[in-house]
Amino acid sequence: MAEPSTKKSRTHPPYELLYWPAIPGRGEFIRLAFEASGVSYKDVANETKDGIKAVLACKADDCIIDSDGNPPAFAPPALRVPGEGKHGKTLVLYQTPTILCYLGDRLGLAGEDEVEKHWILSHALTALDLNNETHDTHHPIASIQYYEDQKPEALKRSKDFRENRLPKFFGYFERVLKGNEGQGQGKHLVGGKLSFADTTLWQVLDGLKYAFPNELGAIEKEYPLLFGTFYLSVKEEKGIKEYLASAKRLPYSNGVFRHYPELDRPGK
Amino acid sequence: MAEPSTKKSRTHPPYELLYWPAIPGRGEFIRLAFEASGVSYKDVANETKDGIKAVLACKADDCIIDSDGNPPAFAPPALRVPGEGKHGKTLVLYQTPTILCYLGDRLGLAGEDEVEKHWILSHALTALDLNNETHDTHHPIASIQYYEDQKPEALKRSKDFRENRLPKFFGYFERVLKGNEGQGQGKHLVGGKLSFADTTLWQVLDGLKYAFPNELGAIEKEYPLLFGTFYLSVKEEKGIKEYLASAKRLPYSNGVFRHYPELDRPGK
């Protein structure tokens, strides 16, 4: 895929995202950061023939250290940045929060000062905790087993998730938006401009709306800033809006966010 | 408690840890960073009468923003740093990885350069993921319910945890130690000196040895660097050794690391 020849893309290194193809998954948090900032990147497994081999290689069980001196990844996503590693070699980073932290500074998504930067990381981590808890609604016993083999437990965990966890997380973010309303106008968690905390939380909310449509439909109105302002506003941000309308935005399927009607609030 | 009047403690702000009293929990990752670096801190709920009120206040469900302009904490631990917030006010940070990231730079536990700093954060995050998965072995359905009410599910989840997850995490860290053996000699995950990735991983290993003694006893030998070198070495680090021998080190009880024999590998 040809990279847009904007000034921004020319002044950045050739970032490469290593993540599973065909699903949004945790890779989506990284994609949204790039898309929101208009900086080009290569989504290796989706854009390159045999690109999945690079994803498998970075997390291979026999990888001890790569040829550029990087430790292996525990799991994708990973980010490759030619020229930015030790001694000018290629840097490889893994763990979604680390990648967001690294890119946040470089893409202008990490706030106005160091205090904001730390708050942004904290809120992104909390959104990612919610992402992980969402995964466990359909896989409460073992991530390597099929959903169908842990369905009774998934029904129990999802009930608790809907009744206790979602209100706790949504209530928290509603308060953060309220506390920052003077600068953020309900559109930003920290300060007056878009950050990777915003894009990360937005992705989790969007996934939850897909996975639990009845539950979200029933309770969204209790969090007017979060769903009435923030969710709608991030969706319209320059870069994000165009990306969401494009074929690059992958549909939800069998990743973290799955729509199993039996795990959702019963319909009318 | 009187602070030691070392040069280090005089040049640092008066750090305050806000965490539940009487358990190690997630607060322990922060405590170990301070203890390893010899920098003093106040463990508010353990050292101050009514200190728990400050812990409850920072995460109160009706807190929208504090009087210094900080967002509320989603959950403890939080770190208060007078003078380091916006406009010279008190800074409050939450989320364990954010606090470690912030302190890492200031306590000299974040490696030699920016590349190492990012690797250190990644490995600490992976160790904290293992910490979270340990919690879910006894609470696979709902964190607000009693263990006794989710015991059948806990037995299933613990079996998967012991058979699949522990080998995956231990094997990963063994490889990281191996890849860094030239500099780290099996004692450090990144570079040639102690980092907050080391102290964080060490705490999780120590907790697992308490919670799953049979399982760890049976498989430790498969990870010779991790348990034969790293675990033993971090325990002897200056600062850590003295702390572990002191009354300040709290015993495991009803926190993340719990010893339920029925969840462990059956004994002989």
Coordinates of C-alpha atoms in Angstrom, one line a residue:
Chain A
M1 CA 0.0 0.0 0.0
A2 CA 1.4 3.4 -1.0
E3 CA 2.0 5.8 1.9
P4 CA 0.5 9.2 1.7
S5 CA 3.3 11.6 1.0
T6 CA 2.4 14.2 3.6
K7 CA 5.0 16.2 5.4
K8 CA 4.3 14.3 8.6
S9 CA 4.9 10.9 7.1
R10 CA 8.2 12.0 5.6
T11 CA 9.5 13.1 8.9
H12 CA 8.7 9.9 10.8
P13 CA 10.5 6.6 10.7
P14 CA 8.7 3.8 8.8
Y15 CA 6.6 2.4 11.7
E16 CA 5.6 -1.2 11.3
L17 CA 2.7 -2.7 13.3
L18 CA 3.0 -6.4 14.0
Y19 CA -0.4 -7.9 14.8
W20 CA -2.7 -10.7 13.7
P21 CA -4.4 -10.1 10.4
A22 CA -8.2 -9.7 9.8
I23 CA -9.3 -8.7 13.4
P24 CA -9.2 -5.3 15.2
G25 CA -8.0 -6.9 18.5
R26 CA -5.4 -5.1 20.5
G27 CA -3.7 -3.9 17.3
E28 CA -6.6 -1.5 16.9
F29 CA -5.4 0.7 19.8
I30 CA -2.2 1.3 17.9
R31 CA -3.9 1.8 14.5
L32 CA -6.2 4.4 16.0
A33 CA -3.2 6.4 17.4
F34 CA -1.6 6.5 13.9
E35 CA -4.9 7.3 12.1
A36 CA -5.8 10.1 14.6
S37 CA -2.4 11.7 14.0
G38 CA -2.2 11.2 10.3
V39 CA 1.2 9.5 10.5
S40 CA 1.7 6.6 8.1
Y41 CA 2.5 3.0 9.3
K42 CA 2.6 -0.4 7.7
D43 CA 0.1 -2.9 9.1
V44 CA 2.5 -5.8 8.2
A45 CA 0.2 -8.8 8.4
N46 CA -2.7 -7.0 6.6
E47 CA -0.6 -5.3 4.0
T48 CA 2.2 -7.7 3.1
K49 CA 2.2 -11.1 1.6
D50 CA 3.3 -13.6 4.3
G51 CA 3.4 -10.7 6.7
I52 CA 2.0 -13.0 9.4
K53 CA 5.4 -14.7 9.5
A54 CA 6.9 -11.5 11.0
V55 CA 4.2 -11.5 13.7
L56 CA 4.8 -15.2 14.5
A57 CA 8.6 -14.6 14.5
C58 CA 8.5 -11.8 17.1
K59 CA 6.7 -14.0 19.6
A60 CA 8.2 -17.4 18.7
D61 CA 8.7 -19.7 21.6
D62 CA 12.3 -20.3 20.6
C63 CA 13.2 -16.6 20.2
I64 CA 15.6 -15.5 22.9
I65 CA 16.8 -12.3 21.3
D66 CA 16.4 -10.9 17.8
S67 CA 19.2 -10.0 15.4
D68 CA 18.9 -6.3 16.5
G69 CA 19.2 -7.1 20.2
N70 CA 15.5 -6.8 21.0
P71 CA 13.9 -9.2 23.5
P72 CA 11.0 -11.4 22.1
A73 CA 7.4 -10.2 22.4
F74 CA 5.3 -12.0 25.0
A75 CA 2.3 -11.5 22.6
P76 CA 1.3 -9.2 19.7
P77 CA 0.9 -6.3 19.1
A78 CA 4.6 -5.3 18.6
L79 CA 5.9 -2.2 16.9
R80 CA 9.0 -2.2 14.8
V81 CA 10.9 1.1 14.2
P82 CA 13.9 0.8 11.9
G83 CA 16.8 3.0 13.1
E84 CA 15.4 3.7 16.6
G85 CA 16.9 0.7 18.5
K86 CA 20.2 0.2 20.3
H87 CA 23.2 1.5 18.2
G88 CA 20.8 2.7 15.4
K89 CA 19.4 -0.8 14.8
T90 CA 15.7 -1.7 14.6
L91 CA 13.7 -1.2 17.8
V92 CA 11.0 -3.7 18.6
L93 CA 8.5 -2.9 21.4
Y94 CA 5.7 -5.1 22.7
Q95 CA 2.8 -4.5 25.2
T96 CA 0.0 -2.2 24.0
P97 CA 0.6 0.4 26.8
T98 CA 4.3 0.6 26.1
I99 CA 3.7 1.1 22.4
L100 CA 1.1 3.8 23.1
C101 CA 3.5 5.5 25.5
Y102 CA 6.3 5.5 22.9
L103 CA 4.1 6.7 20.1
G104 CA 2.2 9.2 22.3
D105 CA 5.2 11.5 22.5
R106 CA 6.0 11.2 18.8
L107 CA 2.5 11.5 17.4
G108 CA 1.4 14.4 19.6
L109 CA -1.2 12.3 21.5
A110 CA 0.4 12.5 25.0
G111 CA -0.9 15.8 26.4
E112 CA 0.7 19.2 27.0
D113 CA 3.1 18.3 29.8
E114 CA 4.5 15.4 31.8
V115 CA 1.6 15.5 34.3
E116 CA -0.9 15.1 31.5
K117 CA 1.2 12.4 30.0
H118 CA 1.0 10.3 33.1
W119 CA -2.7 10.8 33.5
I120 CA -3.2 9.8 29.9
L121 CA -1.2 6.6 30.4
S122 CA -3.3 5.8 33.5
H123 CA -6.6 6.3 31.8
A124 CA -5.5 4.2 28.8
L125 CA -4.4 1.4 31.2
T126 CA -7.8 1.5 32.8
A127 CA -9.6 1.3 29.4
L128 CA -7.3 -1.6 28.5
D129 CA -8.2 -3.3 31.8
L130 CA -11.9 -3.0 30.7
N131 CA -10.8 -4.5 27.4
N132 CA -9.2 -7.5 29.2
E133 CA -12.3 -8.0 31.4
T134 CA -14.4 -8.0 28.3
H135 CA -12.3 -10.8 26.8
D136 CA -12.8 -12.8 30.0
T137 CA -16.6 -12.6 29.7
H138 CA -16.5 -15.2 26.9
H139 CA -13.3 -16.9 28.2
P140 CA -13.5 -17.0 32.0
I141 CA -11.7 -20.3 32.4
A142 CA -9.1 -20.8 29.7
S143 CA -8.1 -18.6 26.7
I144 CA -7.0 -21.7 24.8
Q145 CA -10.3 -23.5 25.1
Y146 CA -13.4 -22.8 22.9
Y147 CA -16.1 -20.5 24.2
E148 CA -18.6 -23.4 23.9
D149 CA -16.6 -25.3 26.4
Q150 CA -16.9 -22.6 29.1
K151 CA -20.3 -21.3 28.4
P152 CA -21.9 -21.9 31.8
E153 CA -19.1 -20.0 33.4
A154 CA -19.2 -17.3 30.7
L155 CA -22.9 -16.7 31.5
K156 CA -22.1 -16.1 35.2
R157 CA -19.1 -13.9 34.5
S158 CA -21.0 -11.8 31.9
K159 CA -23.8 -11.2 34.4
D160 CA -21.3 -9.8 36.9
F161 CA -19.6 -7.9 34.2
R162 CA -22.8 -6.2 33.1
E163 CA -24.2 -5.6 36.5
N164 CA -21.1 -4.6 38.4
R165 CA -18.0 -4.0 36.2
L166 CA -19.5 -1.9 33.4
P167 CA -21.2 0.6 35.8
K168 CA -17.9 0.9 37.7
F169 CA -15.8 1.6 34.6
F170 CA -18.4 3.8 32.9
G171 CA -19.1 5.8 36.1
Y172 CA -15.4 6.3 36.6
F173 CA -14.8 7.7 33.0
E174 CA -18.0 9.8 33.3
R175 CA -16.4 11.5 36.4
V176 CA -13.1 12.0 34.7
L177 CA -14.8 13.7 31.7
K178 CA -16.8 15.8 34.1
G179 CA -13.7 16.8 36.1
N180 CA -12.0 17.9 32.9
E181 CA -15.1 19.5 31.3
G182 CA -13.7 23.0 31.5
Q183 CA -10.9 22.2 29.1
G184 CA -12.1 19.0 27.5
Q185 CA -15.8 19.9 27.0
G186 CA -16.6 16.2 27.5
K187 CA -14.6 15.4 24.4
H188 CA -11.3 14.6 26.0
L189 CA -10.3 12.8 29.2
V190 CA -7.2 15.0 29.8
G191 CA -6.6 18.6 28.8
G192 CA -8.1 20.2 25.7
K193 CA -6.9 17.9 22.9
L194 CA -7.1 14.4 21.7
S195 CA -4.8 11.8 23.4
F196 CA -4.2 8.1 23.2
A197 CA -6.4 7.7 26.3
D198 CA -9.3 9.1 24.2
T199 CA -8.7 6.8 21.2
T200 CA -8.1 3.8 23.5
L201 CA -11.3 4.3 25.6
W202 CA -13.3 5.0 22.4
Q203 CA -12.3 1.7 20.9
V204 CA -13.3 -0.2 24.0
L205 CA -16.7 1.6 24.1
D206 CA -17.2 0.9 20.4
G207 CA -16.4 -2.8 20.9
L208 CA -18.8 -3.0 23.9
K209 CA -21.6 -1.5 21.8
Y210 CA -21.0 -4.3 19.3
A211 CA -20.7 -7.1 21.9
F212 CA -23.4 -6.1 24.4
P213 CA -25.9 -4.0 22.4
N214 CA -28.9 -4.6 24.7
E215 CA -26.9 -3.7 27.8
L216 CA -25.3 -0.6 26.4
G217 CA -28.6 0.5 24.9
A218 CA -30.2 0.3 28.3
I219 CA -27.6 2.0 30.4
E220 CA -25.8 4.5 28.0
K221 CA -28.1 7.3 29.0
E222 CA -26.9 7.1 32.6
Y223 CA -23.5 8.4 31.3
P224 CA -24.4 11.4 29.2
L225 CA -20.8 12.8 28.8
L226 CA -19.3 9.4 28.0
F227 CA -21.8 8.3 25.4
G228 CA -23.7 11.5 24.5
T229 CA -20.5 13.6 23.9
F230 CA -17.2 11.7 24.2
Y231 CA -18.1 8.6 22.1
L232 CA -19.7 10.7 19.3
S233 CA -17.0 13.3 19.3
V234 CA -14.0 11.0 19.0
K235 CA -15.7 9.2 16.2
E236 CA -15.8 12.5 14.2
E237 CA -12.1 13.4 14.9
K238 CA -10.1 14.2 11.8
G239 CA -8.3 11.0 10.7
I240 CA -10.5 8.8 12.8
K241 CA -13.6 9.6 10.9
E242 CA -12.0 8.9 7.5
Y243 CA -10.4 5.7 8.8
L244 CA -13.7 4.3 10.2
A245 CA -15.4 4.9 6.9
S246 CA -12.6 3.1 5.0
A247 CA -11.9 -0.6 4.2
K248 CA -8.9 -0.5 6.5
R249 CA -11.2 -0.6 9.5
L250 CA -11.7 -4.3 10.2
P251 CA -15.0 -5.7 11.4
Y252 CA -15.4 -7.3 14.8
S253 CA -15.5 -11.1 14.6
N254 CA -13.8 -13.6 16.9
G255 CA -11.5 -11.4 18.9
V256 CA -12.0 -9.6 22.2
F257 CA -15.3 -8.2 21.2
R258 CA -17.8 -10.9 20.3
H259 CA -21.5 -10.7 20.1
Y260 CA -23.0 -13.7 21.9
P261 CA -26.7 -12.8 22.5
E262 CA -26.9 -15.1 25.5
L263 CA -24.2 -13.1 27.3
D264 CA -26.0 -9.8 26.7
R265 CA -28.9 -8.4 28.7
P266 CA -32.0 -10.2 27.7
G267 CA -33.9 -8.4 24.9
K268 CA -37.5 -7.2 25.3
Chain B
M1 CA 7.9 6.7 61.2
A2 CA 11.1 8.7 61.1
E3 CA 12.6 8.9 57.6
P4 CA 16.3 8.0 57.3
S5 CA 18.2 11.2 56.7
T6 CA 20.3 10.0 53.8
K7 CA 21.3 12.3 51.0
K8 CA 18.9 10.6 48.7
S9 CA 15.9 11.1 50.9
R10 CA 16.6 14.7 51.3
T11 CA 16.8 15.4 47.6
H12 CA 13.4 13.7 46.8
P13 CA 9.9 15.0 47.4
P14 CA 8.0 13.4 50.2
Y15 CA 6.4 10.5 48.2
E16 CA 3.2 9.1 49.7
L17 CA 1.8 5.7 48.7
L18 CA -1.9 5.4 49.0
Y19 CA -2.9 1.7 49.3
W20 CA -4.9 -0.6 51.5
P21 CA -3.3 -1.4 54.8
A22 CA -2.1 -4.8 56.0
I23 CA -1.7 -6.6 52.7
P24 CA 1.1 -6.5 50.1
G25 CA -1.2 -6.4 47.1
R26 CA -0.5 -4.1 44.2
G27 CA 1.1 -1.6 46.6
E28 CA 4.0 -4.0 47.0
F29 CA 5.3 -3.3 43.5
I30 CA 5.6 0.4 44.5
R31 CA 7.1 -0.4 47.9
L32 CA 9.8 -2.6 46.3
A33 CA 10.8 0.2 44.0
F34 CA 11.3 2.6 46.9
E35 CA 13.1 0.0 49.0
A36 CA 15.4 -1.1 46.2
S37 CA 16.5 2.5 45.6
G38 CA 16.8 3.5 49.3
V39 CA 14.4 6.5 48.8
S40 CA 12.0 7.1 51.6
Y41 CA 8.3 7.2 51.2
K42 CA 5.3 7.3 53.5
D43 CA 3.0 4.2 53.3
V44 CA 0.0 6.3 54.4
A45 CA -2.5 3.6 55.4
N46 CA 0.1 1.6 57.3
E47 CA 1.9 4.4 59.0
T48 CA -0.7 7.0 59.7
K49 CA -3.7 6.9 62.0
D50 CA -6.8 7.1 59.9
G51 CA -4.6 6.9 56.8
I52 CA -7.1 4.6 55.1
K53 CA -9.3 7.7 54.8
A54 CA -6.9 9.2 52.2
V55 CA -7.0 5.9 50.3
L56 CA -10.8 5.8 50.3
A57 CA -10.9 9.5 49.3
C58 CA -8.7 9.2 46.2
K59 CA -11.0 6.5 44.8
A60 CA -14.4 7.7 46.2
D61 CA -17.3 7.2 43.9
D62 CA -18.3 10.8 44.2
C63 CA -14.8 12.3 43.5
I64 CA -14.8 14.1 40.2
I65 CA -11.6 16.0 40.6
D66 CA -9.5 16.7 43.7
S67 CA -8.6 20.1 45.2
D68 CA -5.3 20.0 43.3
G69 CA -6.9 19.3 39.9
N70 CA -6.1 15.6 39.8
P71 CA -8.6 13.1 38.4
P72 CA -9.8 10.4 40.8
A73 CA -8.1 7.0 41.0
F74 CA -10.0 4.1 39.5
A75 CA -8.5 1.9 42.2
P76 CA -5.5 2.0 44.6
P77 CA -2.5 2.1 44.5
A78 CA -2.1 5.8 44.0
L79 CA 1.0 8.0 44.5
R80 CA 0.8 11.5 46.0
V81 CA 3.8 13.8 45.3
P82 CA 3.5 17.3 46.9
G83 CA 4.8 20.0 44.6
E84 CA 5.0 18.0 41.5
G85 CA 1.5 18.5 40.1
K86 CA 0.0 21.2 37.9
H87 CA 1.1 24.7 38.9
G88 CA 3.3 23.3 41.7
K89 CA 0.3 21.6 43.4
T90 CA 0.2 18.0 44.6
L91 CA 0.4 15.4 41.9
V92 CA -1.7 12.2 42.3
L93 CA -1.1 9.3 40.0
Y94 CA -2.9 6.0 39.8
Q95 CA -2.4 2.7 38.0
T96 CA 0.6 0.6 39.1
P97 CA 2.5 0.8 35.7
T98 CA 2.1 4.6 35.6
I99 CA 3.5 4.9 39.1
L100 CA 6.4 2.6 38.3
C101 CA 7.0 4.5 35.1
Y102 CA 7.1 7.8 36.9
L103 CA 9.2 6.6 39.8
G104 CA 11.5 4.5 37.5
D105 CA 13.1 7.7 36.1
R106 CA 13.4 9.3 39.5
L107 CA 14.7 6.3 41.5
G108 CA 17.2 5.1 38.9
L109 CA 15.3 1.9 38.1
A110 CA 14.4 2.6 34.5
G111 CA 17.6 1.5 32.7
E112 CA 20.4 3.3 30.9
D113 CA 18.5 4.8 28.0
E114 CA 15.1 5.3 26.4
V115 CA 15.2 1.9 24.6
E116 CA 15.8 0.1 27.9
K117 CA 13.2 2.2 29.6
H118 CA 10.5 1.0 27.2
W119 CA 11.6 -2.7 27.4
I120 CA 11.5 -2.4 31.2
L121 CA 8.0 -1.0 31.1
S122 CA 6.9 -3.9 28.8
H123 CA 8.4 -6.6 31.0
A124 CA 6.8 -5.0 34.1
L125 CA 3.4 -5.0 32.3
T126 CA 3.8 -8.6 31.5
A127 CA 4.6 -9.5 35.1
L128 CA 1.6 -7.5 36.2
D129 CA -0.6 -9.4 33.6
L130 CA 0.6 -12.6 35.4
N131 CA -0.3 -11.0 38.7
N132 CA -3.8 -10.3 37.4
E133 CA -4.2 -13.8 36.1
T134 CA -3.2 -15.1 39.5
H135 CA -6.0 -13.1 41.1
D136 CA -8.5 -14.7 38.7
T137 CA -7.5 -18.2 39.7
H138 CA -9.5 -17.7 42.9
H139 CA -11.9 -15.2 41.5
P140 CA -12.7 -16.3 37.9
I141 CA -16.4 -15.2 38.0
A142 CA -16.7 -12.0 40.1
S143 CA -14.2 -10.1 42.2
I144 CA -17.0 -8.9 44.6
Q145 CA -18.1 -12.5 45.4
Y146 CA -16.5 -14.8 47.9
Y147 CA -14.0 -17.4 46.7
E148 CA -16.3 -20.1 48.3
D149 CA -19.1 -19.0 45.9
Q150 CA -17.0 -19.6 42.8
K151 CA -14.9 -22.6 43.9
P152 CA -15.9 -25.0 41.1
E153 CA -14.9 -22.4 38.5
A154 CA -11.7 -21.6 40.4
L155 CA -10.6 -25.2 40.3
K156 CA -11.0 -25.2 36.5
R157 CA -9.3 -21.9 36.0
S158 CA -6.4 -22.8 38.3
K159 CA -5.8 -26.1 36.4
D160 CA -5.5 -24.1 33.1
F161 CA -3.3 -21.5 34.9
R162 CA -0.9 -24.1 36.2
E163 CA -0.8 -26.2 33.1
N164 CA -0.8 -23.5 30.4
R165 CA -0.3 -20.0 31.7
L166 CA 2.6 -20.5 34.2
P167 CA 4.8 -22.3 31.6
K168 CA 4.0 -19.6 29.1
F169 CA 5.0 -16.8 31.4
F170 CA 7.9 -18.6 33.0
G171 CA 9.3 -19.7 29.6
Y172 CA 9.0 -16.2 28.3
F173 CA 11.0 -14.6 31.2
E174 CA 13.6 -17.4 31.1
R175 CA 14.2 -16.5 27.4
V176 CA 14.4 -12.8 28.2
L177 CA 17.0 -13.5 31.0
K178 CA 18.9 -15.7 28.6
G179 CA 18.9 -13.1 25.8
N180 CA 20.3 -10.5 28.3
E181 CA 22.7 -12.9 30.0
G182 CA 25.8 -11.1 28.7
Q183 CA 25.0 -7.9 30.6
G184 CA 22.5 -9.1 33.2
Q185 CA 24.1 -12.4 34.2
G186 CA 20.6 -13.9 34.8
K187 CA 20.1 -11.3 37.5
H188 CA 18.4 -8.6 35.4
L189 CA 15.8 -8.7 32.6
V190 CA 17.2 -5.6 30.9
G191 CA 20.8 -4.3 30.9
G192 CA 23.2 -4.7 33.7
K193 CA 21.5 -3.2 36.7
L194 CA 18.3 -3.6 38.7
S195 CA 15.1 -2.1 37.2
F196 CA 11.5 -1.9 38.2
A197 CA 10.8 -4.8 35.8
D198 CA 13.1 -7.0 38.0
T199 CA 11.4 -6.0 41.3
T200 CA 8.0 -6.4 39.8
L201 CA 8.6 -9.8 38.4
W202 CA 10.3 -10.9 41.6
Q203 CA 7.2 -10.0 43.6
V204 CA 5.0 -12.0 41.4
L205 CA 7.3 -15.0 41.5
D206 CA 7.5 -14.7 45.3
G207 CA 3.7 -14.5 45.6
L208 CA 3.3 -17.6 43.3
K209 CA 5.7 -19.6 45.5
Y210 CA 3.4 -18.8 48.4
A211 CA 0.2 -19.5 46.6
F212 CA 1.1 -22.6 44.6
P213 CA 4.0 -24.2 46.5
N214 CA 3.5 -27.7 45.0
E215 CA 3.3 -26.5 41.4
L216 CA 6.3 -24.2 41.7
G217 CA 8.3 -26.8 43.6
A218 CA 7.7 -29.2 40.7
I219 CA 8.4 -26.9 37.7
E220 CA 11.0 -24.4 39.0
K221 CA 13.9 -26.5 37.8
E222 CA 12.7 -26.1 34.2
Y223 CA 13.6 -22.4 34.4
P224 CA 17.1 -22.3 35.9
L225 CA 17.9 -18.7 35.2
L226 CA 14.5 -17.5 36.5
F227 CA 14.4 -19.4 39.7
G228 CA 18.1 -20.5 40.1
T229 CA 19.6 -17.1 39.5
F230 CA 17.1 -14.2 39.1
Y231 CA 14.7 -14.9 42.0
L232 CA 17.5 -15.5 44.5
S233 CA 19.6 -12.6 43.3
V234 CA 16.9 -9.9 43.5
K235 CA 16.1 -11.1 47.0
E236 CA 19.6 -10.3 48.0
E237 CA 19.8 -6.8 46.4
K238 CA 20.8 -4.0 48.7
G239 CA 17.6 -2.5 50.1
I240 CA 15.4 -5.4 49.2
K241 CA 17.2 -7.8 51.5
E242 CA 16.9 -5.5 54.5
Y243 CA 13.3 -4.7 53.7
L244 CA 12.3 -8.4 53.4
A245 CA 13.8 -9.1 56.8
S246 CA 12.0 -6.2 58.4
A247 CA 8.5 -5.9 59.9
K248 CA 7.5 -3.5 57.1
R249 CA 7.2 -6.5 54.7
L250 CA 3.6 -7.6 55.1
P251 CA 2.7 -11.2 55.0
Y252 CA 0.5 -12.6 52.3
S253 CA -3.1 -13.2 53.3
N254 CA -6.3 -12.5 51.5
G255 CA -5.0 -10.5 48.6
V256 CA -4.0 -11.5 45.1
F257 CA -1.8 -14.3 46.4
R258 CA -3.7 -16.8 48.5
H259 CA -2.8 -20.3 49.3
Y260 CA -5.8 -22.6 48.7
P261 CA -4.3 -26.2 48.6
E262 CA -7.1 -27.4 46.4
L263 CA -6.1 -25.0 43.6
D264 CA -2.5 -26.1 43.7
R265 CA -1.0 -29.2 42.1
P266 CA -2.0 -32.2 44.3
G267 CA 0.7 -33.1 46.8
K268 CA 2.4 -36.5 46.9

